[in-house]
């Protein structure tokens, strides 16, 4: 059964239920984030990079530690291009299936692999997206306890089942809006078409006036909105805290 028809509904339900996660940017900014999971892949990712280079846009990559270990030079090349890097666990096992110790080991091992390949401090790799989008309240509590930032999604075209380039592009275009956080895959599942999808999708989004930003920028926007709401409550006379 394909999940694509149900994912927009799941987003609308889950976003207000788990506000400590990053689900999207704010709807007043014409900015969107294009993200890629499950890489880096030795053949799919270089083709994708050519497309991103062509349009000179930043993207965000959520990597598997095992894939970084296999392709450290490719990982470094992606980072040096200015793309944002996140943690997707070491080997794509669903986080709720792991014990807290196993989960922490998976995240730390991936952090270390990324830091070594890209020559950056491990503390810089704080953004975590759970594989398959699966998490529990306990998962989130552990991520916050360990000083990670959980990142989710707002537009998921289910490209990993390979429905075809045109279908993936159509699904994104039907759902995209200000602040969208789009998830595609450049790994073993879905990666075959990812460069072709990006080559069709990016110019269409640019023609609509969207600006591509990184996950870190969406976090900054989210924090800005939170602060605005806080100060608005002060000026409106709310002294309930």
PDB file of C-alpha atoms in Angstrom:
ATOM      1  CA  UNK A   1       0.000   0.000   0.000  1.00  0.00           C
ATOM      2  CA  UNK A   2       1.360   3.401  -0.950  1.00  0.00           C
ATOM      3  CA  UNK A   3       1.590   5.940   1.862  1.00  0.00           C
ATOM      4  CA  UNK A   4       1.751   9.065  -0.300  1.00  0.00           C
ATOM      5  CA  UNK A   5      -1.992   9.926  -0.090  1.00  0.00           C
ATOM      6  CA  UNK A   6      -1.922   9.738   3.717  1.00  0.00           C
ATOM      7  CA  UNK A   7       1.325  11.567   4.467  1.00  0.00           C
ATOM      8  CA  UNK A   8      -0.100  15.125   4.190  1.00  0.00           C
ATOM      9  CA  UNK A   9      -2.779  14.179   6.736  1.00  0.00           C
ATOM     10  CA  UNK A  10      -0.170  12.637   9.035  1.00  0.00           C
ATOM     11  CA  UNK A  11       1.834  15.864   8.851  1.00  0.00           C
ATOM     12  CA  UNK A  12      -1.168  17.964   9.883  1.00  0.00           C
ATOM     13  CA  UNK A  13      -1.811  15.672  12.844  1.00  0.00           C
ATOM     14  CA  UNK A  14       1.770  15.148  14.004  1.00  0.00           C
ATOM     15  CA  UNK A  15       3.110  18.689  13.716  1.00  0.00           C
ATOM     16  CA  UNK A  16       0.970  20.214  16.510  1.00  0.00           C
ATOM     17  CA  UNK A  17       1.305  17.035  18.589  1.00  0.00           C
ATOM     18  CA  UNK A  18       5.112  17.170  18.652  1.00  0.00           C
ATOM     19  CA  UNK A  19       6.056  20.866  18.503  1.00  0.00           C
ATOM     20  CA  UNK A  20       9.644  20.311  19.672  1.00  0.00           C
ATOM     21  CA  UNK A  21      10.474  18.837  16.254  1.00  0.00           C
ATOM     22  CA  UNK A  22      11.175  20.853  13.139  1.00  0.00           C
ATOM     23  CA  UNK A  23       8.388  20.059  10.679  1.00  0.00           C
ATOM     24  CA  UNK A  24       8.561  23.115   8.418  1.00  0.00           C
ATOM     25  CA  UNK A  25       9.489  26.770   8.266  1.00  0.00           C
ATOM     26  CA  UNK A  26       6.979  29.561   8.781  1.00  0.00           C
ATOM     27  CA  UNK A  27       4.351  30.364   6.188  1.00  0.00           C
ATOM     28  CA  UNK A  28       5.276  34.047   5.872  1.00  0.00           C
ATOM     29  CA  UNK A  29       8.642  33.313   4.243  1.00  0.00           C
ATOM     30  CA  UNK A  30       8.975  32.171   0.636  1.00  0.00           C
ATOM     31  CA  UNK A  31      11.700  29.748   1.690  1.00  0.00           C
ATOM     32  CA  UNK A  32      11.797  25.961   1.462  1.00  0.00           C
ATOM     33  CA  UNK A  33      14.309  23.265   2.393  1.00  0.00           C
ATOM     34  CA  UNK A  34      15.250  20.462   0.025  1.00  0.00           C
ATOM     35  CA  UNK A  35      16.581  17.484   1.974  1.00  0.00           C
ATOM     36  CA  UNK A  36      18.008  14.103   1.011  1.00  0.00           C
ATOM     37  CA  UNK A  37      18.124  10.970   3.169  1.00  0.00           C
ATOM     38  CA  UNK A  38      20.111   7.710   3.206  1.00  0.00           C
ATOM     39  CA  UNK A  39      23.341   8.801   1.486  1.00  0.00           C
ATOM     40  CA  UNK A  40      25.957   9.468   0.543  1.00  0.00           C
ATOM     41  CA  UNK A  41      25.701   6.997  -2.338  1.00  0.00           C
ATOM     42  CA  UNK A  42      28.735   6.533  -4.630  1.00  0.00           C
ATOM     43  CA  UNK A  43      26.743   6.739  -7.890  1.00  0.00           C
ATOM     44  CA  UNK A  44      23.437   8.497  -7.110  1.00  0.00           C
ATOM     45  CA  UNK A  45      24.792  11.376  -5.023  1.00  0.00           C
ATOM     46  CA  UNK A  46      27.443  12.713  -7.477  1.00  0.00           C
ATOM     47  CA  UNK A  47      24.754  13.041 -10.175  1.00  0.00           C
ATOM     48  CA  UNK A  48      22.553  14.913  -7.709  1.00  0.00           C
ATOM     49  CA  UNK A  49      25.439  17.223  -6.804  1.00  0.00           C
ATOM     50  CA  UNK A  50      25.818  18.181 -10.462  1.00  0.00           C
ATOM     51  CA  UNK A  51      22.200  19.392 -10.463  1.00  0.00           C
ATOM     52  CA  UNK A  52      22.582  21.304  -7.206  1.00  0.00           C
ATOM     53  CA  UNK A  53      25.774  22.897  -8.543  1.00  0.00           C
ATOM     54  CA  UNK A  54      24.012  23.888 -11.757  1.00  0.00           C
ATOM     55  CA  UNK A  55      21.429  25.909  -9.867  1.00  0.00           C
ATOM     56  CA  UNK A  56      23.763  26.952  -7.033  1.00  0.00           C
ATOM     57  CA  UNK A  57      21.268  26.095  -4.302  1.00  0.00           C
ATOM     58  CA  UNK A  58      21.941  24.730  -0.809  1.00  0.00           C
ATOM     59  CA  UNK A  59      20.439  21.432   0.321  1.00  0.00           C
ATOM     60  CA  UNK A  60      20.491  19.418   3.526  1.00  0.00           C
ATOM     61  CA  UNK A  61      21.657  15.805   3.693  1.00  0.00           C
ATOM     62  CA  UNK A  62      20.769  13.318   6.419  1.00  0.00           C
ATOM     63  CA  UNK A  63      23.418  10.627   6.268  1.00  0.00           C
ATOM     64  CA  UNK A  64      23.772   7.059   7.434  1.00  0.00           C
ATOM     65  CA  UNK A  65      26.997   6.497   9.309  1.00  0.00           C
ATOM     66  CA  UNK A  66      27.734   3.298   7.396  1.00  0.00           C
ATOM     67  CA  UNK A  67      27.452   5.155   4.074  1.00  0.00           C
ATOM     68  CA  UNK A  68      29.754   7.932   5.271  1.00  0.00           C
ATOM     69  CA  UNK A  69      32.337   5.323   6.285  1.00  0.00           C
ATOM     70  CA  UNK A  70      32.170   3.838   2.782  1.00  0.00           C
ATOM     71  CA  UNK A  71      32.393   7.173   0.933  1.00  0.00           C
ATOM     72  CA  UNK A  72      34.262   9.690   3.129  1.00  0.00           C
ATOM     73  CA  UNK A  73      35.685  11.687   0.218  1.00  0.00           C
ATOM     74  CA  UNK A  74      32.227  12.119  -1.279  1.00  0.00           C
ATOM     75  CA  UNK A  75      30.894  13.211   2.113  1.00  0.00           C
ATOM     76  CA  UNK A  76      33.662  15.798   2.378  1.00  0.00           C
ATOM     77  CA  UNK A  77      32.932  17.111  -1.130  1.00  0.00           C
ATOM     78  CA  UNK A  78      29.260  17.611  -0.250  1.00  0.00           C
ATOM     79  CA  UNK A  79      30.087  19.454   2.961  1.00  0.00           C
ATOM     80  CA  UNK A  80      32.672  21.656   1.268  1.00  0.00           C
ATOM     81  CA  UNK A  81      30.010  22.807  -1.188  1.00  0.00           C
ATOM     82  CA  UNK A  82      28.146  24.412   1.702  1.00  0.00           C
ATOM     83  CA  UNK A  83      25.335  21.896   2.131  1.00  0.00           C
ATOM     84  CA  UNK A  84      23.958  21.224   5.609  1.00  0.00           C
ATOM     85  CA  UNK A  85      24.621  17.816   7.147  1.00  0.00           C
ATOM     86  CA  UNK A  86      22.377  15.849   9.496  1.00  0.00           C
ATOM     87  CA  UNK A  87      22.346  12.459  11.207  1.00  0.00           C
ATOM     88  CA  UNK A  88      20.074   9.603  10.026  1.00  0.00           C
ATOM     89  CA  UNK A  89      21.422   6.891  12.295  1.00  0.00           C
ATOM     90  CA  UNK A  90      24.179   4.451  11.469  1.00  0.00           C
ATOM     91  CA  UNK A  91      22.379   1.754   9.474  1.00  0.00           C
ATOM     92  CA  UNK A  92      18.737   2.826   9.011  1.00  0.00           C
ATOM     93  CA  UNK A  93      17.303   0.789  11.861  1.00  0.00           C
ATOM     94  CA  UNK A  94      14.116   2.357  13.217  1.00  0.00           C
ATOM     95  CA  UNK A  95      14.861   4.261  16.410  1.00  0.00           C
ATOM     96  CA  UNK A  96      11.933   2.837  18.452  1.00  0.00           C
ATOM     97  CA  UNK A  97      13.331  -0.661  17.850  1.00  0.00           C
ATOM     98  CA  UNK A  98      16.621   0.246  19.544  1.00  0.00           C
ATOM     99  CA  UNK A  99      17.406   0.351  23.241  1.00  0.00           C
ATOM    100  CA  UNK A 100      18.531   3.765  24.531  1.00  0.00           C
ATOM    101  CA  UNK A 101      22.114   2.498  24.579  1.00  0.00           C
ATOM    102  CA  UNK A 102      21.876   1.203  21.003  1.00  0.00           C
ATOM    103  CA  UNK A 103      20.287   4.435  19.816  1.00  0.00           C
ATOM    104  CA  UNK A 104      22.956   6.578  21.428  1.00  0.00           C
ATOM    105  CA  UNK A 105      25.691   4.409  19.940  1.00  0.00           C
ATOM    106  CA  UNK A 106      24.120   4.688  16.465  1.00  0.00           C
ATOM    107  CA  UNK A 107      23.926   8.468  16.680  1.00  0.00           C
ATOM    108  CA  UNK A 108      27.395   8.963  18.147  1.00  0.00           C
ATOM    109  CA  UNK A 109      28.991   6.606  15.608  1.00  0.00           C
ATOM    110  CA  UNK A 110      27.338   8.566  12.793  1.00  0.00           C
ATOM    111  CA  UNK A 111      28.375  11.890  14.314  1.00  0.00           C
ATOM    112  CA  UNK A 112      31.953  10.707  14.514  1.00  0.00           C
ATOM    113  CA  UNK A 113      31.942   9.369  10.950  1.00  0.00           C
ATOM    114  CA  UNK A 114      30.650  12.696   9.628  1.00  0.00           C
ATOM    115  CA  UNK A 115      33.053  14.737  11.754  1.00  0.00           C
ATOM    116  CA  UNK A 116      36.032  12.672  10.608  1.00  0.00           C
ATOM    117  CA  UNK A 117      35.091  12.763   6.916  1.00  0.00           C
ATOM    118  CA  UNK A 118      34.235  16.468   6.851  1.00  0.00           C
ATOM    119  CA  UNK A 119      36.820  17.689   9.363  1.00  0.00           C
ATOM    120  CA  UNK A 120      34.327  19.419  11.631  1.00  0.00           C
ATOM    121  CA  UNK A 121      33.488  19.221  15.358  1.00  0.00           C
ATOM    122  CA  UNK A 122      31.005  16.516  16.323  1.00  0.00           C
ATOM    123  CA  UNK A 123      28.958  19.166  18.127  1.00  0.00           C
ATOM    124  CA  UNK A 124      28.125  20.677  14.724  1.00  0.00           C
ATOM    125  CA  UNK A 125      26.169  17.543  13.767  1.00  0.00           C
ATOM    126  CA  UNK A 126      23.074  18.010  15.929  1.00  0.00           C
ATOM    127  CA  UNK A 127      20.175  17.569  13.519  1.00  0.00           C
ATOM    128  CA  UNK A 128      18.664  14.084  13.534  1.00  0.00           C
ATOM    129  CA  UNK A 129      15.949  12.665  11.301  1.00  0.00           C
ATOM    130  CA  UNK A 130      14.623   9.245  12.386  1.00  0.00           C
ATOM    131  CA  UNK A 131      14.712   6.576   9.654  1.00  0.00           C
ATOM    132  CA  UNK A 132      11.276   5.928   8.159  1.00  0.00           C
ATOM    133  CA  UNK A 133      10.035   8.917  10.160  1.00  0.00           C
ATOM    134  CA  UNK A 134       9.356   6.607  13.097  1.00  0.00           C
ATOM    135  CA  UNK A 135       9.709   7.891  16.647  1.00  0.00           C
ATOM    136  CA  UNK A 136       8.028   7.790  20.030  1.00  0.00           C
ATOM    137  CA  UNK A 137       7.807  10.387  22.804  1.00  0.00           C
ATOM    138  CA  UNK A 138      10.631   8.509  24.508  1.00  0.00           C
ATOM    139  CA  UNK A 139      12.736   8.815  21.343  1.00  0.00           C
ATOM    140  CA  UNK A 140      12.262  12.576  21.339  1.00  0.00           C
ATOM    141  CA  UNK A 141      13.026  12.831  25.045  1.00  0.00           C
ATOM    142  CA  UNK A 142      16.309  11.011  24.507  1.00  0.00           C
ATOM    143  CA  UNK A 143      17.249  13.177  21.518  1.00  0.00           C
ATOM    144  CA  UNK A 144      16.654  16.346  23.523  1.00  0.00           C
ATOM    145  CA  UNK A 145      18.478  14.900  26.525  1.00  0.00           C
ATOM    146  CA  UNK A 146      21.507  14.247  24.309  1.00  0.00           C
ATOM    147  CA  UNK A 147      21.314  17.750  22.771  1.00  0.00           C
ATOM    148  CA  UNK A 148      20.135  16.709  19.314  1.00  0.00           C
ATOM    149  CA  UNK A 149      17.529  18.574  17.260  1.00  0.00           C
ATOM    150  CA  UNK A 150      14.815  16.289  15.788  1.00  0.00           C
ATOM    151  CA  UNK A 151      13.949  17.101  12.187  1.00  0.00           C
ATOM    152  CA  UNK A 152      10.854  15.743  10.452  1.00  0.00           C
ATOM    153  CA  UNK A 153       9.123  16.787   7.201  1.00  0.00           C
ATOM    154  CA  UNK A 154       6.123  18.409   5.568  1.00  0.00           C
ATOM    155  CA  UNK A 155       6.352  17.116   1.977  1.00  0.00           C
ATOM    156  CA  UNK A 156       7.175  13.441   1.402  1.00  0.00           C
ATOM    157  CA  UNK A 157       6.489  12.218  -2.165  1.00  0.00           C
ATOM    158  CA  UNK A 158       7.359   8.596  -1.318  1.00  0.00           C
ATOM    159  CA  UNK A 159      10.130   8.500  -3.877  1.00  0.00           C
ATOM    160  CA  UNK A 160      11.690   5.429  -2.276  1.00  0.00           C
ATOM    161  CA  UNK A 161       9.116   3.170  -3.972  1.00  0.00           C
ATOM    162  CA  UNK A 162      10.219   4.595  -7.356  1.00  0.00           C
ATOM    163  CA  UNK A 163       6.814   5.672  -8.723  1.00  0.00           C
ATOM    164  CA  UNK A 164       8.532   7.532 -11.567  1.00  0.00           C
ATOM    165  CA  UNK A 165      10.160  10.939 -11.904  1.00  0.00           C
ATOM    166  CA  UNK A 166       7.010  12.692 -13.141  1.00  0.00           C
ATOM    167  CA  UNK A 167       4.924  11.334 -10.266  1.00  0.00           C
ATOM    168  CA  UNK A 168       7.433  12.429  -7.627  1.00  0.00           C
ATOM    169  CA  UNK A 169       7.680  15.928  -9.099  1.00  0.00           C
ATOM    170  CA  UNK A 170       3.893  16.210  -9.355  1.00  0.00           C
ATOM    171  CA  UNK A 171       3.419  15.187  -5.721  1.00  0.00           C
ATOM    172  CA  UNK A 172       5.891  17.787  -4.517  1.00  0.00           C
ATOM    173  CA  UNK A 173       4.400  20.557  -6.641  1.00  0.00           C
ATOM    174  CA  UNK A 174       0.907  19.775  -5.390  1.00  0.00           C
ATOM    175  CA  UNK A 175       1.967  20.101  -1.748  1.00  0.00           C
ATOM    176  CA  UNK A 176       4.717  22.715  -1.677  1.00  0.00           C
ATOM    177  CA  UNK A 177       4.051  25.998   0.098  1.00  0.00           C
ATOM    178  CA  UNK A 178       5.966  28.596   2.081  1.00  0.00           C
ATOM    179  CA  UNK A 179       8.229  26.891   4.595  1.00  0.00           C
ATOM    180  CA  UNK A 180       7.970  23.401   3.096  1.00  0.00           C
ATOM    181  CA  UNK A 181      10.496  20.824   4.261  1.00  0.00           C
ATOM    182  CA  UNK A 182      10.804  18.394   1.349  1.00  0.00           C
ATOM    183  CA  UNK A 183      12.221  14.877   1.752  1.00  0.00           C
ATOM    184  CA  UNK A 184      13.843  12.970  -1.109  1.00  0.00           C
ATOM    185  CA  UNK A 185      16.320  10.088  -1.070  1.00  0.00           C
ATOM    186  CA  UNK A 186      19.744   9.677  -2.663  1.00  0.00           C
ATOM    187  CA  UNK A 187      20.480   6.264  -1.180  1.00  0.00           C
ATOM    188  CA  UNK A 188      19.849   2.706  -2.336  1.00  0.00           C
ATOM    189  CA  UNK A 189      16.059   3.159  -2.294  1.00  0.00           C
ATOM    190  CA  UNK A 190      14.870   6.032  -4.468  1.00  0.00           C
ATOM    191  CA  UNK A 191      18.293   7.322  -5.366  1.00  0.00           C
ATOM    192  CA  UNK A 192      18.235   6.040  -8.939  1.00  0.00           C
ATOM    193  CA  UNK A 193      15.875   8.839  -9.973  1.00  0.00           C
ATOM    194  CA  UNK A 194      16.921  11.559  -7.539  1.00  0.00           C
ATOM    195  CA  UNK A 195      19.082  13.588  -9.934  1.00  0.00           C
ATOM    196  CA  UNK A 196      16.373  13.545 -12.608  1.00  0.00           C
ATOM    197  CA  UNK A 197      13.759  14.541 -10.039  1.00  0.00           C
ATOM    198  CA  UNK A 198      15.898  17.433  -8.824  1.00  0.00           C
ATOM    199  CA  UNK A 199      16.612  18.565 -12.389  1.00  0.00           C
ATOM    200  CA  UNK A 200      12.875  18.909 -13.074  1.00  0.00           C
ATOM    201  CA  UNK A 201      11.774  20.069  -9.661  1.00  0.00           C
ATOM    202  CA  UNK A 202      14.259  22.828  -8.855  1.00  0.00           C
ATOM    203  CA  UNK A 203      13.606  25.094 -11.867  1.00  0.00           C
ATOM    204  CA  UNK A 204       9.846  24.801 -11.336  1.00  0.00           C
ATOM    205  CA  UNK A 205      10.189  25.849  -7.710  1.00  0.00           C
ATOM    206  CA  UNK A 206      12.547  28.687  -8.595  1.00  0.00           C
ATOM    207  CA  UNK A 207      10.077  29.946 -11.205  1.00  0.00           C
ATOM    208  CA  UNK A 208       7.467  30.226  -8.442  1.00  0.00           C
ATOM    209  CA  UNK A 209       9.777  32.446  -6.422  1.00  0.00           C
ATOM    210  CA  UNK A 210      10.847  29.972  -3.765  1.00  0.00           C
ATOM    211  CA  UNK A 211      14.225  30.419  -2.079  1.00  0.00           C
ATOM    212  CA  UNK A 212      16.124  27.281  -1.100  1.00  0.00           C
ATOM    213  CA  UNK A 213      17.516  27.319   2.439  1.00  0.00           C
ATOM    214  CA  UNK A 214      19.113  24.810   4.784  1.00  0.00           C
ATOM    215  CA  UNK A 215      17.609  23.080   7.781  1.00  0.00           C
ATOM    216  CA  UNK A 216      19.631  25.369  10.027  1.00  0.00           C
ATOM    217  CA  UNK A 217      17.896  28.390   8.487  1.00  0.00           C
ATOM    218  CA  UNK A 218      14.483  26.823   9.135  1.00  0.00           C
ATOM    219  CA  UNK A 219      15.491  26.302  12.776  1.00  0.00           C
ATOM    220  CA  UNK A 220      16.466  29.969  13.009  1.00  0.00           C
ATOM    221  CA  UNK A 221      13.105  30.977  11.529  1.00  0.00           C
ATOM    222  CA  UNK A 222      11.335  28.722  14.014  1.00  0.00           C
ATOM    223  CA  UNK A 223      13.222  30.256  16.934  1.00  0.00           C
ATOM    224  CA  UNK A 224      12.437  33.738  15.650  1.00  0.00           C
ATOM    225  CA  UNK A 225       8.720  32.937  15.544  1.00  0.00           C
ATOM    226  CA  UNK A 226       8.846  31.501  19.057  1.00  0.00           C
ATOM    227  CA  UNK A 227      10.519  34.663  20.355  1.00  0.00           C
ATOM    228  CA  UNK A 228       8.000  36.846  18.544  1.00  0.00           C
ATOM    229  CA  UNK A 229       5.171  34.932  20.180  1.00  0.00           C
ATOM    230  CA  UNK A 230       6.780  35.279  23.595  1.00  0.00           C
ATOM    231  CA  UNK A 231       7.282  39.018  23.324  1.00  0.00           C
ATOM    232  CA  UNK A 232       3.820  39.441  21.831  1.00  0.00           C
ATOM    233  CA  UNK A 233       2.350  37.802  24.932  1.00  0.00           C
ATOM    234  CA  UNK A 234       4.306  40.234  27.093  1.00  0.00           C
ATOM    235  CA  UNK A 235       3.090  43.294  25.241  1.00  0.00           C
ATOM    236  CA  UNK A 236      -0.498  42.045  25.243  1.00  0.00           C
ATOM    237  CA  UNK A 237      -0.461  41.899  29.024  1.00  0.00           C
ATOM    238  CA  UNK A 238      -0.216  38.146  29.470  1.00  0.00           C
ATOM    239  CA  UNK A 239       1.506  37.610  32.833  1.00  0.00           C
ATOM    240  CA  UNK A 240       0.360  34.041  33.414  1.00  0.00           C
ATOM    241  CA  UNK A 241       3.856  32.540  33.593  1.00  0.00           C
TER     242      UNK A 241
END
